[in-house]
Short mmCIF file of C-alpha atoms and ligand atoms in Angstrom, two decimals:
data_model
loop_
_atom_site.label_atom_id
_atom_site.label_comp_id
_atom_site.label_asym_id
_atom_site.label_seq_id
_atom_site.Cartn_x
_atom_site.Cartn_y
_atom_site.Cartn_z
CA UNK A 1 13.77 0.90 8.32
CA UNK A 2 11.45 2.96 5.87
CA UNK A 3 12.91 6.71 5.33
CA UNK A 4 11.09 9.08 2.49
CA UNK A 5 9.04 6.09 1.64
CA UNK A 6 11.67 3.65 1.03
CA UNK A 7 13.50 0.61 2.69
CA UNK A 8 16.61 1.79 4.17
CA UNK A 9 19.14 -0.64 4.91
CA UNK A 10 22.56 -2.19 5.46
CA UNK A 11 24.84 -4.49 3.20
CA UNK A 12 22.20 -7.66 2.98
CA UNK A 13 25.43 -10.00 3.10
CA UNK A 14 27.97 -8.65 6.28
CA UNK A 15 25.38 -6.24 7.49
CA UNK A 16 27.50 -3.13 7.85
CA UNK A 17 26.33 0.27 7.50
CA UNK A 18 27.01 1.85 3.87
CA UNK A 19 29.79 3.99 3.27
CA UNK A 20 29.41 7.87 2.94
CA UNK A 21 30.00 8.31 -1.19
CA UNK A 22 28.20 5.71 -3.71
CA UNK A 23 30.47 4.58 -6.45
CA UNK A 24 27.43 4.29 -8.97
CA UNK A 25 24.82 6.37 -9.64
CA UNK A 26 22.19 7.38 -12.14
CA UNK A 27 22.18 11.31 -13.16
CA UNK A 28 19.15 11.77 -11.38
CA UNK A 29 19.03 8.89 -8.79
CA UNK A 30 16.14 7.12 -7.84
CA UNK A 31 15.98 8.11 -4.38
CA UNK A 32 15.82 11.76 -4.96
CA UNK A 33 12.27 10.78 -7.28
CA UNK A 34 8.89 9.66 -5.52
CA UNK A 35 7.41 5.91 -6.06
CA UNK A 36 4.72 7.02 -8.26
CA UNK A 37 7.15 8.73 -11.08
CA UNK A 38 9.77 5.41 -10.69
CA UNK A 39 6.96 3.31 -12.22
CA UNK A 40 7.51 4.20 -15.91
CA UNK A 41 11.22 3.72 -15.41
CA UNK A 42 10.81 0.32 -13.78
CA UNK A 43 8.90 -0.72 -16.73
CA UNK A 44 11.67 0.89 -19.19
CA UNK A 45 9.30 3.32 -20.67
CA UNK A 46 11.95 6.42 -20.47
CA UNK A 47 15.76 6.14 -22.63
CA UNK A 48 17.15 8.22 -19.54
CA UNK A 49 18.57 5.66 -17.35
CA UNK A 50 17.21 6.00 -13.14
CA UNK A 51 17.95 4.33 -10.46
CA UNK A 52 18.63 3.60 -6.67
CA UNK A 53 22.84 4.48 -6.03
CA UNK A 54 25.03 1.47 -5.57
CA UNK A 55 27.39 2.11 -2.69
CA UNK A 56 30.21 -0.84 -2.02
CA UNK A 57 30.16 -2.25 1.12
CA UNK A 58 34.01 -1.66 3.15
CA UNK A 59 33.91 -4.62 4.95
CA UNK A 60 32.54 -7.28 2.49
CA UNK A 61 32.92 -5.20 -1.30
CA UNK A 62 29.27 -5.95 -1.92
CA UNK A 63 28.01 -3.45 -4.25
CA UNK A 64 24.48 -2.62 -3.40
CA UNK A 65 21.78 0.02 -2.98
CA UNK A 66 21.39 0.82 1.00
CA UNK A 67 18.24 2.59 -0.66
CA UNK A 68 15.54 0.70 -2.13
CA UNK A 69 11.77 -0.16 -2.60
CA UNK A 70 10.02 -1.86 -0.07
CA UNK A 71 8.37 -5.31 0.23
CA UNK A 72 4.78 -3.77 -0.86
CA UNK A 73 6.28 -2.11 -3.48
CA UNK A 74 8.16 -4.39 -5.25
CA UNK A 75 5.07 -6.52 -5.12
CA UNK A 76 3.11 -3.66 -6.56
CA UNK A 77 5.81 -2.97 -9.70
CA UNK A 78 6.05 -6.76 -10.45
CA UNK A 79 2.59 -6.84 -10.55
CA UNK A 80 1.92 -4.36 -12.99
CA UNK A 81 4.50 -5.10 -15.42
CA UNK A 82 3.64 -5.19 -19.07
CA UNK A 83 5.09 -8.49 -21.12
CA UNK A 84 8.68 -7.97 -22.28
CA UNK A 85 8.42 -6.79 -25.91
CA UNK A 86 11.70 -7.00 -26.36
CA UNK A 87 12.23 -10.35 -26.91
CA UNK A 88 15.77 -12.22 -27.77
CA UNK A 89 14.47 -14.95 -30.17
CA UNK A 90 14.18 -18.19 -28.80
CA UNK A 91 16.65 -19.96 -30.35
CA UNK A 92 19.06 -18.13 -28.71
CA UNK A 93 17.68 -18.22 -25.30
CA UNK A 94 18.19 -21.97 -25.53
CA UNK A 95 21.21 -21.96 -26.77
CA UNK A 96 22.10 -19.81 -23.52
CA UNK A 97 20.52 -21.96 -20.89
CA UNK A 98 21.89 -24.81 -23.04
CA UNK A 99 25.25 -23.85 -21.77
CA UNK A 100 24.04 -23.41 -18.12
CA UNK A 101 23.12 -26.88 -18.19
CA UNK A 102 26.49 -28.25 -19.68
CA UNK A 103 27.86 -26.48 -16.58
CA UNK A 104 25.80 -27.75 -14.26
CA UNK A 105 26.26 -31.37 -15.65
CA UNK A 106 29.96 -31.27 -15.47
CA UNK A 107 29.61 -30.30 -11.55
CA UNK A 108 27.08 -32.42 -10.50
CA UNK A 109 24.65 -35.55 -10.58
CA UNK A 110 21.44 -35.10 -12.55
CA UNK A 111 19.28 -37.19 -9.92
CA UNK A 112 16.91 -36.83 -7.17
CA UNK A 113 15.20 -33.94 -6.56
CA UNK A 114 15.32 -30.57 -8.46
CA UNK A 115 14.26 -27.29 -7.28
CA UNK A 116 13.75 -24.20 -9.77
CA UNK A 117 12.95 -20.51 -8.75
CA UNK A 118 11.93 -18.89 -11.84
CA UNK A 119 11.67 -21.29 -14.66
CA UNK A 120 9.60 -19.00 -16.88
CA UNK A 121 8.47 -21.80 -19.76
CA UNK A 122 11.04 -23.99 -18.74
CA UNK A 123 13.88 -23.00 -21.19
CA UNK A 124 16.38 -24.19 -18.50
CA UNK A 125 14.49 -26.94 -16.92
CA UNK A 126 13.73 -28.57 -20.42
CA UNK A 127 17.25 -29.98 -20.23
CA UNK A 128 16.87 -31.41 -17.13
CA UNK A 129 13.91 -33.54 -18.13
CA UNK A 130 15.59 -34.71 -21.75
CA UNK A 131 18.92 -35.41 -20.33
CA UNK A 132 18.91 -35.83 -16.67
CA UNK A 133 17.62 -38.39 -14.36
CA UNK A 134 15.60 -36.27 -11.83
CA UNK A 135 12.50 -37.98 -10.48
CA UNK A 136 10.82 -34.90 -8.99
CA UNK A 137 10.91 -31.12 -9.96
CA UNK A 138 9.48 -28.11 -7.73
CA UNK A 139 9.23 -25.16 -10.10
CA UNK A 140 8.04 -21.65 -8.34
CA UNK A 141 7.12 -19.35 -10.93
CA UNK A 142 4.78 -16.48 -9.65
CA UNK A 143 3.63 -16.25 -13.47
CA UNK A 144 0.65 -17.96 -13.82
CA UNK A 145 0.30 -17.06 -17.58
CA UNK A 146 3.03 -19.63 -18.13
CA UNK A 147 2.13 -22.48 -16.45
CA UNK A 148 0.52 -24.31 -19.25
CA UNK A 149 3.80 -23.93 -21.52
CA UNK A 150 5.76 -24.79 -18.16
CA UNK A 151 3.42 -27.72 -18.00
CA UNK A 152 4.04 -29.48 -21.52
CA UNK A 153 7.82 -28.42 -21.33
CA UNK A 154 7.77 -31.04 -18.44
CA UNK A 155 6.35 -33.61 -19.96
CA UNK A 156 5.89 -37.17 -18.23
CA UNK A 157 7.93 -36.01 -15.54
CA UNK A 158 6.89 -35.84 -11.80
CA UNK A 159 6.40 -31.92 -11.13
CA UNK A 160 4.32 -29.26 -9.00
CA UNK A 161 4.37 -25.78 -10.02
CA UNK A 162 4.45 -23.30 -7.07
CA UNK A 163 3.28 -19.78 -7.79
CA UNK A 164 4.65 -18.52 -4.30
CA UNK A 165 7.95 -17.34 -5.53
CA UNK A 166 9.86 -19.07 -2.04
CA UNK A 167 7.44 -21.30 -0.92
CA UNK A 168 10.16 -23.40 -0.25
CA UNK A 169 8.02 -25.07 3.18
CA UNK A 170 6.18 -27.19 0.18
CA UNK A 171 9.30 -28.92 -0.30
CA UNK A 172 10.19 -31.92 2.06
CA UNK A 173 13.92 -30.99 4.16
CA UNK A 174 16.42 -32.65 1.93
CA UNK A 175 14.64 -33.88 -0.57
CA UNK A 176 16.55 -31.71 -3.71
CA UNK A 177 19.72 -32.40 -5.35
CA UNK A 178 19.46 -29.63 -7.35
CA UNK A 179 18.39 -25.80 -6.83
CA UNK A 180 18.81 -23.51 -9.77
CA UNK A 181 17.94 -19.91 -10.28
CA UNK A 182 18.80 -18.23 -13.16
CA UNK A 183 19.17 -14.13 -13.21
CA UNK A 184 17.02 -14.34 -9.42
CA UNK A 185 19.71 -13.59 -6.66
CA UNK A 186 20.07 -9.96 -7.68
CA UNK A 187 16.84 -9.21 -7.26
CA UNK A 188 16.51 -10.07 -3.91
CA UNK A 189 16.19 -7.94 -0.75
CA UNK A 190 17.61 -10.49 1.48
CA UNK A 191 19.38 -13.10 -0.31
CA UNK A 192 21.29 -14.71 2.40
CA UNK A 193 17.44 -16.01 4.05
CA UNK A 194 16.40 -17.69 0.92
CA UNK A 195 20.04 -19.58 0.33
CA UNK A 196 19.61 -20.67 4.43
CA UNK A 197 16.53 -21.78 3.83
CA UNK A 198 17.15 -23.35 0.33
CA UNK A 199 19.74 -25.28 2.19
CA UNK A 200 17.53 -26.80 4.34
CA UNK A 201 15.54 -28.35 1.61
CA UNK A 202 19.17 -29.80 0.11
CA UNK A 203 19.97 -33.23 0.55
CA UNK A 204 23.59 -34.20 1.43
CA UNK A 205 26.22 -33.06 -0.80
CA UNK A 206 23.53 -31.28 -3.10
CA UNK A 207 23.93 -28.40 -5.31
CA UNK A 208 22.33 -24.83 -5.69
CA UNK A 209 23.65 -23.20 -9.19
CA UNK A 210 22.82 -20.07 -9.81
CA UNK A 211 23.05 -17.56 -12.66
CA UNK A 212 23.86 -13.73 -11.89
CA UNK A 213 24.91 -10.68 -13.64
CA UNK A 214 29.00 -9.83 -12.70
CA UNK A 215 29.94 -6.00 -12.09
CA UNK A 216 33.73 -6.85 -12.29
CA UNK A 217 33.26 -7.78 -15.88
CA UNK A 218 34.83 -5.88 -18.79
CA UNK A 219 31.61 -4.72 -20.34
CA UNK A 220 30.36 -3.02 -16.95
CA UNK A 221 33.69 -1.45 -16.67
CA UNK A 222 33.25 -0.22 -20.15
CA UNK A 223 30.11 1.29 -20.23
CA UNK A 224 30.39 2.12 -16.57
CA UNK A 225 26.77 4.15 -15.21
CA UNK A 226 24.86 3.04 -18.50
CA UNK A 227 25.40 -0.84 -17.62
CA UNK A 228 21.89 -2.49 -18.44
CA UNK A 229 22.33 -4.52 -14.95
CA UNK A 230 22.52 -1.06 -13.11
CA UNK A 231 18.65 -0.72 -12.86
CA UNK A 232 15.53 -0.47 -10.53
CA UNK A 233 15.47 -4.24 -10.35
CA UNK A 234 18.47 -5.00 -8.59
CA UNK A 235 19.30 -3.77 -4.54
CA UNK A 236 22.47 -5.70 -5.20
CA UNK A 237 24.94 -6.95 -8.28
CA UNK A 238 27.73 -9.47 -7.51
CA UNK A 239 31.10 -10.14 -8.47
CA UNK A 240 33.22 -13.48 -8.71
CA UNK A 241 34.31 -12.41 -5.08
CA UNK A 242 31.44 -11.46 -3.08
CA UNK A 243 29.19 -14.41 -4.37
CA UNK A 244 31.71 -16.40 -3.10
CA UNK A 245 31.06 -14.23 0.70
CA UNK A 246 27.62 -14.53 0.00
CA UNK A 247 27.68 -18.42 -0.21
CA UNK A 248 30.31 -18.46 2.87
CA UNK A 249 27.91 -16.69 5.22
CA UNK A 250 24.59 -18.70 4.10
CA UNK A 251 26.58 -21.74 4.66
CA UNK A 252 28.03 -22.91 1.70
CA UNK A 253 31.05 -24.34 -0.54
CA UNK A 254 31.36 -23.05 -3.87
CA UNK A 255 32.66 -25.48 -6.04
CA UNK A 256 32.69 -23.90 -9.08
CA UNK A 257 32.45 -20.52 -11.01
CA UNK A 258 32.86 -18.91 -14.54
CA UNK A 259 31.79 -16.18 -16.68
CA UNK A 260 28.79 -17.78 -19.09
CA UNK A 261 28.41 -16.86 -22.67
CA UNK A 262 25.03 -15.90 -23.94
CA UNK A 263 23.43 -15.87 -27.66
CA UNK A 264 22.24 -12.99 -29.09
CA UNK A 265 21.01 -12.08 -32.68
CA UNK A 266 23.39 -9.56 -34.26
CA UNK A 267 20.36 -7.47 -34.72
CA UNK A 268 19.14 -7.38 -31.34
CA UNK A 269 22.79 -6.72 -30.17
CA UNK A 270 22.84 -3.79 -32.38
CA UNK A 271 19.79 -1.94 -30.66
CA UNK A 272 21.08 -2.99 -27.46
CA UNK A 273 24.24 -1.04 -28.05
CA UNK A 274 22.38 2.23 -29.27
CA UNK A 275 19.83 2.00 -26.63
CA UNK A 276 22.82 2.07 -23.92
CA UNK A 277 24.36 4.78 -25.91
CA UNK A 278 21.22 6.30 -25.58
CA UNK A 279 19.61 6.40 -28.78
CA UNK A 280 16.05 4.94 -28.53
CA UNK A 281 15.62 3.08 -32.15
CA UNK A 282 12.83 0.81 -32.66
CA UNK A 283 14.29 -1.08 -36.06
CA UNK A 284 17.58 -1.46 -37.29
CA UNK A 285 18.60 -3.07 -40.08
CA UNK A 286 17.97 -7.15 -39.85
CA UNK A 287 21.05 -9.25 -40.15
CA UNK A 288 18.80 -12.29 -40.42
CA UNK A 289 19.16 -14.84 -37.32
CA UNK A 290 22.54 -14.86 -36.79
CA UNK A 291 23.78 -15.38 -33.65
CA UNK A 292 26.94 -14.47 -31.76
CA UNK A 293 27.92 -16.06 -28.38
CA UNK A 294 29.30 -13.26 -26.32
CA UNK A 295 30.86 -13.41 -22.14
CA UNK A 296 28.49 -10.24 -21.29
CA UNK A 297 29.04 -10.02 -17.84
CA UNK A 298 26.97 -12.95 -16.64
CA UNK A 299 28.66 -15.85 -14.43
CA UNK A 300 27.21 -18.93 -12.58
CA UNK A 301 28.21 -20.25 -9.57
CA UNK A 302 27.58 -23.71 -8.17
CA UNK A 303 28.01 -24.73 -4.06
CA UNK A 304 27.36 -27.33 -1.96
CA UNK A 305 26.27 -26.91 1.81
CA UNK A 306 29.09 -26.90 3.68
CA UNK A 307 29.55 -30.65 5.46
CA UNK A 308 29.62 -29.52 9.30
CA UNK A 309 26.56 -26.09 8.56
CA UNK A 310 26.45 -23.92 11.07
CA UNK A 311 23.66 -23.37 13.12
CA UNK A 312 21.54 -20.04 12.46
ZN1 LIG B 1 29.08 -6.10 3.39
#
């Protein structure tokens, strides 16, 4: 249902209708502003924090914004977005999605098909080429400004690079092993459709891991409202407990779950930290490339389809 311009809607795992009082909100939420002034925030233009109010669900405990952009607009922002100039260096980032993969390995076999939504230029997927023993990879990656770093990333290997985001009828039913999406899910506006449908293109006793941002963890409760992963970007944020719901009612097992660790520069840490405490610095004083390997309220879950799936 649009309502002032916006999608109005009900918890996208249970379907209930929101309760009366949000638990999170921006000091001037997003749904009081119109779409045209949202844009600079979207793009992070602004050091005052807006967004849409996160409300947790009573019958499921998914927190989520029953308020949020539509369909065309979310195609419009994504669109228009300037390149991140913010950049973690990339030695880090590997080191990161480095420790994705060791997860990923322990859980499950490195064969078959794999499936990636999101690969950027590959930083996870690289891995899986040098160590695993996939013979086909479906990358979708809307970003067609990567696809020639995506391209030599991959290597020998068998590939096709899919710029529809969940084109997921190019992939033959059952033909992946593997489905990974790193920092995806909580940007979805219906995430329980795309794991169904993922599921169909699973073969028996595959595997969809994927990477999210966790609003149980100690740094959200911490920094409470000013929590980077409280932004125009995500209708929904998960915990350890209502991914688990969400996999449930898409027709899954999870099989394993744990708060990641990801690399940062001490440097880039530092302007994080003032930028959430609100002061907007552009330099700060270069501690060279040393990185620290922090639990920053990220966590990956992996599941299989569940043996006997339902039919939806
Ligand atoms: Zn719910």
């Amino acid at each position: 249902m649009i309502q002032n311009g916006y999608l109005s809607r009900h918890c996208p795992i249970c379907g209930s209708k929101p309760p009366a009082k949000p638990e999170i909100s921006s000091e001037v939420p997003a749904e009081t502003k119109d779409f045209e002034s949202l844009v600079p925030y979207w793009n992070g233009l602004f050091k005052d924090k807006v967004f849409f109010s996160y409300y947790r669900c009573e019958t499921c405990g998914l927190l989520y914004t029953p308020t949020f952009f539509t369909g065309p607009q979310l195609a419009q922002l994504y669109a228009q977005m300037p390149p991140n100039m913010d950049v973690v260096p990339l030695d880090s980032l590997e080191r990161t999605q480095r420790g994705y993969f060791d997860m990923l390995k322990s859980a499950a076999p490195l064969q078959g098909g794999f499936i990636e939504v999101g690969p950027d230029v590959g930083l996870f997927t690289r891995n899986c080429v040098k160590d695993g023993r996939f013979d086909q990879y479906w990358l979708f990656e809307p970003n067609r400004d990567v696809e020639s770093a995506l391209s030599s990333t991959m290597g020998a290997a068998k590939f096709h690079i899919i710029h529809d985001m969940f084109g997921f009828s190019q992939v033959p039913d059952g033909a992946a092993s593997v489905a990974v999406m790193v920092h995806v899910m909580d940007h979805l506006l219906d995430p329980v459709a795309t794991l169904r449908e993922l599921r169909g293109k699973l073969a028996p006793g595959g595997n969809v891991m994927l990477v999210t941002h966790d609003e149980s963890s100690l740094l959200r409760r911490a920094i409470g409202w000013k929590w980077p992963a409280f932004c125009l970007q995500h209708p929904e944020i998960y915990n350890l407990k209502t991914m688990r719901k969400l996999f449930e009612i898409a027709g899954y097992d999870v099989v394993k779950q744990a708060k990641t660790v990801n690399y940062f520069p001490i440097a880039f840490l530092l302007k994080q930290l003032l930028w959430a405490l609100g002061l907007k610095v552009n330099s700060v004083p270069s501690f060279g490339q040393v990185a620290v390997g922090l639990k920053l309220g990220n966590m990956l879950t992996i599941a299989t389809p569940k043996r006997a799936a339902s039919n939806d």
